[in-house]
Tab-separated table of C-alpha atoms in Angstrom:
chain	number	residue	atom	x	y	z
A	1	MET	CA	60.833	-114.747	-29.775
A	2	LEU	CA	64.061	-116.159	-29.805
A	3	ASN	CA	65.138	-115.187	-26.706
A	4	ARG	CA	62.598	-116.453	-25.021
A	5	PHE	CA	63.639	-119.331	-26.846
A	6	ALA	CA	66.758	-119.504	-25.669
A	7	GLU	CA	65.926	-119.143	-22.205
A	8	GLN	CA	63.247	-121.925	-22.147
A	9	LEU	CA	66.037	-124.388	-23.732
A	10	SER	CA	68.635	-122.962	-21.283
A	11	HIS	CA	66.271	-123.937	-18.345
A	12	GLY	CA	65.158	-127.469	-19.882
A	13	LEU	CA	68.812	-128.585	-20.239
A	14	ILE	CA	69.499	-127.235	-16.612
A	15	LEU	CA	67.962	-130.241	-15.379
A	16	LEU	CA	69.793	-133.287	-16.490
A	17	ALA	CA	73.238	-131.434	-17.377
A	18	ALA	CA	73.396	-130.294	-13.084
A	19	VAL	CA	72.117	-134.410	-12.190
A	20	VAL	CA	74.401	-136.233	-10.336
A	21	VAL	CA	73.108	-140.018	-9.599
A	22	LEU	CA	74.665	-140.934	-6.458
A	23	LEU	CA	74.448	-145.108	-5.777
A	24	LEU	CA	74.258	-146.725	-2.646
A	25	GLN	CA	72.588	-150.010	-1.213
A	26	GLY	CA	70.047	-149.737	-4.145
A	27	CYS	CA	68.748	-146.026	-3.780
A	28	SER	CA	69.749	-143.528	-6.285
A	29	ILE	CA	69.561	-139.799	-5.011
A	30	SER	CA	69.234	-137.274	-7.327
A	31	GLN	CA	70.104	-133.604	-7.690
A	32	PRO	CA	69.339	-130.230	-7.833
A	33	LYS	CA	66.538	-130.938	-6.114
A	34	PRO	CA	67.024	-133.627	-3.589
A	35	GLN	CA	64.604	-136.947	-3.954
A	36	VAL	CA	65.103	-140.691	-3.382
A	37	ALA	CA	63.728	-143.745	-5.932
A	38	ASP	CA	64.111	-147.043	-5.116
A	39	THR	CA	65.824	-148.440	-6.874
A	40	ALA	CA	66.276	-152.054	-4.258
A	41	ALA	CA	66.263	-155.033	-6.782
A	42	PRO	CA	64.523	-158.205	-5.421
A	43	GLU	CA	67.871	-159.495	-4.344
A	44	GLU	CA	69.685	-157.064	-3.211
A	45	GLN	CA	73.480	-156.538	-4.653
A	46	PRO	CA	76.415	-155.574	-2.468
A	47	ILE	CA	78.149	-153.059	-3.549
A	48	PRO	CA	81.681	-153.743	-4.787
A	49	GLU	CA	84.352	-151.632	-2.500
A	50	ALA	CA	86.200	-151.355	-5.786
A	51	LEU	CA	82.471	-149.582	-7.019
A	52	THR	CA	82.197	-147.005	-4.177
A	53	ALA	CA	85.904	-146.090	-4.800
A	54	ALA	CA	85.775	-145.569	-8.765
A	55	TYR	CA	82.043	-144.354	-8.433
A	56	GLN	CA	82.754	-141.394	-6.374
A	57	GLN	CA	85.699	-140.246	-9.259
A	58	GLY	CA	82.987	-140.639	-11.906
A	59	LEU	CA	80.799	-137.938	-9.767
A	60	GLU	CA	83.558	-135.793	-8.716
A	61	LEU	CA	84.291	-135.488	-13.089
A	62	LEU	CA	80.688	-134.748	-13.669
A	63	GLN	CA	80.441	-131.858	-10.948
A	64	ASP	CA	84.050	-130.658	-12.001
A	65	LYS	CA	82.536	-130.970	-15.901
A	66	LYS	CA	85.439	-132.840	-17.225
A	67	TYR	CA	82.939	-134.260	-19.222
A	68	ASP	CA	85.066	-136.170	-21.963
A	69	GLU	CA	86.901	-137.571	-19.113
A	70	ALA	CA	83.921	-139.076	-17.080
A	71	LEU	CA	82.069	-140.349	-20.417
A	72	VAL	CA	85.661	-142.796	-20.874
A	73	HIS	CA	84.752	-143.701	-17.098
A	74	TRP	CA	81.400	-144.067	-17.236
A	75	GLN	CA	82.237	-146.373	-20.016
A	76	GLY	CA	84.404	-148.905	-18.303
A	77	LEU	CA	82.232	-149.236	-14.954
A	78	ALA	CA	79.397	-149.654	-17.194
A	79	GLU	CA	80.989	-152.331	-18.934
A	80	GLU	CA	82.511	-154.230	-15.856
A	81	TYR	CA	79.733	-154.004	-13.227
A	82	ARG	CA	76.998	-153.814	-15.911
A	83	GLN	CA	74.219	-154.843	-12.806
A	84	PHE	CA	74.430	-151.308	-11.417
A	85	PRO	CA	71.438	-149.285	-13.361
A	86	GLY	CA	73.541	-145.841	-11.505
A	87	CYS	CA	76.584	-146.725	-13.853
A	88	TRP	CA	74.680	-146.522	-16.397
A	89	SER	CA	72.635	-143.370	-15.865
A	90	ASN	CA	75.624	-141.044	-15.214
A	91	LEU	CA	76.834	-142.930	-18.385
A	92	GLY	CA	74.047	-141.365	-20.336
A	93	ILE	CA	74.956	-138.594	-18.289
A	94	ALA	CA	78.405	-137.939	-20.007
A	95	GLN	CA	77.342	-138.817	-23.239
A	96	PHE	CA	74.391	-136.271	-23.186
A	97	ASN	CA	77.070	-133.811	-21.785
A	98	ASN	CA	79.196	-134.609	-25.328
A	99	GLN	CA	76.232	-134.178	-27.327
A	100	ALA	CA	75.664	-137.983	-27.648
A	101	TYR	CA	72.161	-137.620	-27.255
A	102	GLU	CA	71.455	-141.120	-29.359
A	103	ALA	CA	73.732	-143.027	-27.438
A	104	SER	CA	72.793	-141.373	-23.981
A	105	VAL	CA	69.117	-142.103	-24.291
A	106	LYS	CA	70.635	-146.019	-24.689
A	107	SER	CA	71.984	-145.862	-21.666
A	108	PHE	CA	68.987	-144.579	-19.811
A	109	ASP	CA	67.286	-147.188	-20.900
A	110	GLN	CA	70.078	-149.701	-19.939
A	111	ALA	CA	69.365	-148.246	-16.984
A	112	LEU	CA	65.789	-148.786	-16.776
A	113	SER	CA	66.020	-152.311	-17.687
A	114	ILE	CA	67.813	-153.053	-14.712
A	115	ASP	CA	65.019	-150.856	-12.614
A	116	SER	CA	62.461	-149.702	-14.407
A	117	SER	CA	61.142	-147.926	-11.263
A	118	PHE	CA	64.331	-145.791	-11.383
A	119	CYS	CA	62.147	-142.167	-11.808
A	120	PRO	CA	64.815	-139.964	-12.260
A	121	ALA	CA	66.204	-142.319	-15.637
A	122	LEU	CA	63.058	-141.266	-17.328
A	123	LYS	CA	62.560	-137.746	-17.467
A	124	MET	CA	66.652	-137.482	-17.653
A	125	LYS	CA	65.538	-140.140	-21.362
A	126	ALA	CA	63.087	-137.517	-22.086
A	127	LEU	CA	65.383	-134.586	-22.263
A	128	ALA	CA	68.073	-136.481	-24.603
A	129	GLU	CA	65.219	-137.743	-26.770
A	130	ARG	CA	64.072	-134.105	-26.986
A	131	GLU	CA	68.020	-133.040	-27.629
A	132	ALA	CA	67.867	-136.014	-30.345
A	133	GLY	CA	64.532	-134.127	-32.250
A	134	HIS	CA	62.771	-137.067	-30.956
A	135	PHE	CA	59.505	-135.702	-29.729
A	136	LYS	CA	56.421	-138.045	-30.048
A	137	LYS	CA	59.126	-140.507	-28.139
A	138	SER	CA	60.106	-137.359	-25.674
A	139	GLU	CA	56.467	-136.698	-24.750
A	140	GLU	CA	55.545	-140.909	-24.661
A	141	THR	CA	58.625	-141.220	-21.480
A	142	TYR	CA	57.628	-137.633	-20.229
A	143	LEU	CA	54.578	-138.940	-19.368
A	144	SER	CA	55.523	-142.185	-17.960
A	145	ALA	CA	58.201	-140.557	-15.704
A	146	LEU	CA	54.606	-138.263	-14.408
A	147	GLN	CA	52.877	-141.732	-14.256
A	148	CYS	CA	56.345	-142.232	-12.092
A	149	ALA	CA	56.535	-139.356	-9.939
A	150	PRO	CA	53.632	-137.208	-10.380
A	151	GLY	CA	54.587	-134.889	-7.807
A	152	ASP	CA	57.472	-133.695	-9.868
A	153	ALA	CA	57.422	-130.253	-11.013
A	154	ASP	CA	60.631	-130.617	-12.816
A	155	VAL	CA	59.062	-132.980	-14.984
A	156	HIS	CA	55.716	-130.871	-15.967
A	157	TYR	CA	58.197	-127.723	-16.150
A	158	ASN	CA	60.119	-129.523	-19.002
A	159	LEU	CA	56.984	-131.227	-20.259
A	160	GLY	CA	55.572	-127.605	-20.882
A	161	ILE	CA	58.794	-126.476	-22.886
A	162	LEU	CA	58.312	-129.564	-24.922
A	163	TYR	CA	54.999	-128.627	-25.896
A	164	ASP	CA	55.331	-125.018	-26.223
A	165	LEU	CA	58.855	-124.844	-27.829
A	166	TYR	CA	58.804	-128.336	-30.154
A	167	MET	CA	55.225	-129.288	-30.514
A	168	GLN	CA	53.569	-126.122	-30.457
A	169	ASP	CA	50.461	-127.434	-28.259
A	170	LEU	CA	49.503	-124.268	-26.187
A	171	ALA	CA	47.478	-125.606	-23.904
A	172	LYS	CA	48.751	-128.485	-22.612
A	173	ALA	CA	52.277	-126.313	-22.520
A	174	LEU	CA	50.078	-123.892	-21.135
A	175	GLU	CA	48.745	-126.839	-18.584
A	176	HIS	CA	52.025	-128.215	-17.769
A	177	TYR	CA	53.509	-124.479	-16.374
A	178	GLN	CA	50.250	-123.797	-14.230
A	179	GLN	CA	51.136	-128.005	-12.776
A	180	ALA	CA	54.650	-127.033	-12.333
A	181	ALA	CA	53.603	-123.660	-10.888
A	182	ALA	CA	51.852	-125.251	-8.450
A	183	LEU	CA	53.886	-128.103	-7.113
A	184	MET	CA	57.247	-125.577	-6.911
A	185	SER	CA	58.019	-124.393	-2.990
A	186	GLN	CA	58.364	-120.928	-4.452
A	187	THR	CA	57.437	-118.834	-7.241
A	188	ASP	CA	59.851	-118.996	-10.336
A	189	GLU	CA	59.006	-115.682	-11.858
A	190	THR	CA	60.061	-116.449	-15.305
A	191	LEU	CA	57.407	-119.229	-15.388
A	192	ALA	CA	55.282	-117.104	-14.210
A	193	MET	CA	55.656	-114.825	-17.238
A	194	TRP	CA	55.738	-117.813	-19.431
A	195	ILE	CA	52.506	-118.782	-18.116
A	196	THR	CA	50.830	-115.231	-18.679
A	197	ASP	CA	52.569	-115.361	-22.236
A	198	LEU	CA	50.480	-118.626	-23.203
A	199	GLU	CA	47.475	-117.185	-21.950
A	200	ARG	CA	47.627	-114.523	-23.797
A	201	ARG	CA	48.844	-116.314	-27.023
A	202	ASN	CA	46.755	-119.180	-26.313
A	203	ALA	CA	43.636	-117.374	-26.330
A	204	GLU	CA	44.415	-115.084	-29.081
A	205	GLN	CA	45.163	-119.138	-31.150
A	206	MET	CA	40.990	-120.107	-29.858
A	207	ALA	CA	39.931	-116.503	-30.744
A	208	GLY	CA	41.478	-117.300	-34.248
A	209	ASP	CA	40.051	-120.861	-34.998
A	210	ASP	CA	36.496	-119.705	-34.053
A	211	SER	CA	36.530	-117.011	-36.232
């Protein structure tokens, strides 16, 4: 069971740890699964040339896993360019990777206050809330992320982990694992094993409740 917990936790953290948020004329692109979220403000602001260069530098620090340097870099950009949600999102990622989970949540909240339609920030915020121990808040944020992007397999996947390992709701965990599997373009063998295991455990739990 301990090995399974560590494996699921590792899979769940990959989502945010590997994310790189790019800002380009009001659009944000999130990796590793390419997707575009429209983050255009009512009146689009031109991106300053200085921000473009500094932004790229900050992305490279995140990609190279230089998280201490990235934290200082994105703190400066978020302060100077407060109106750009991408700066706050990347600050949140840097904070998350420095295990400053509460601060990370606040940064994602700031990004969402600027652009509430930025779906990737919702699922990243939910993961930070989970790591901070705010499981109910994490659940609520994941559900909001599903409303924002109902076809995002990553959200179902990580919500399933939350229900399975942290909230012990086997029925809901199974539901979201199954939805994640249905949305994936390729079969995830590890996820398939989790589903089989949960189907067995859920059946045993229901049988015990009926006895």
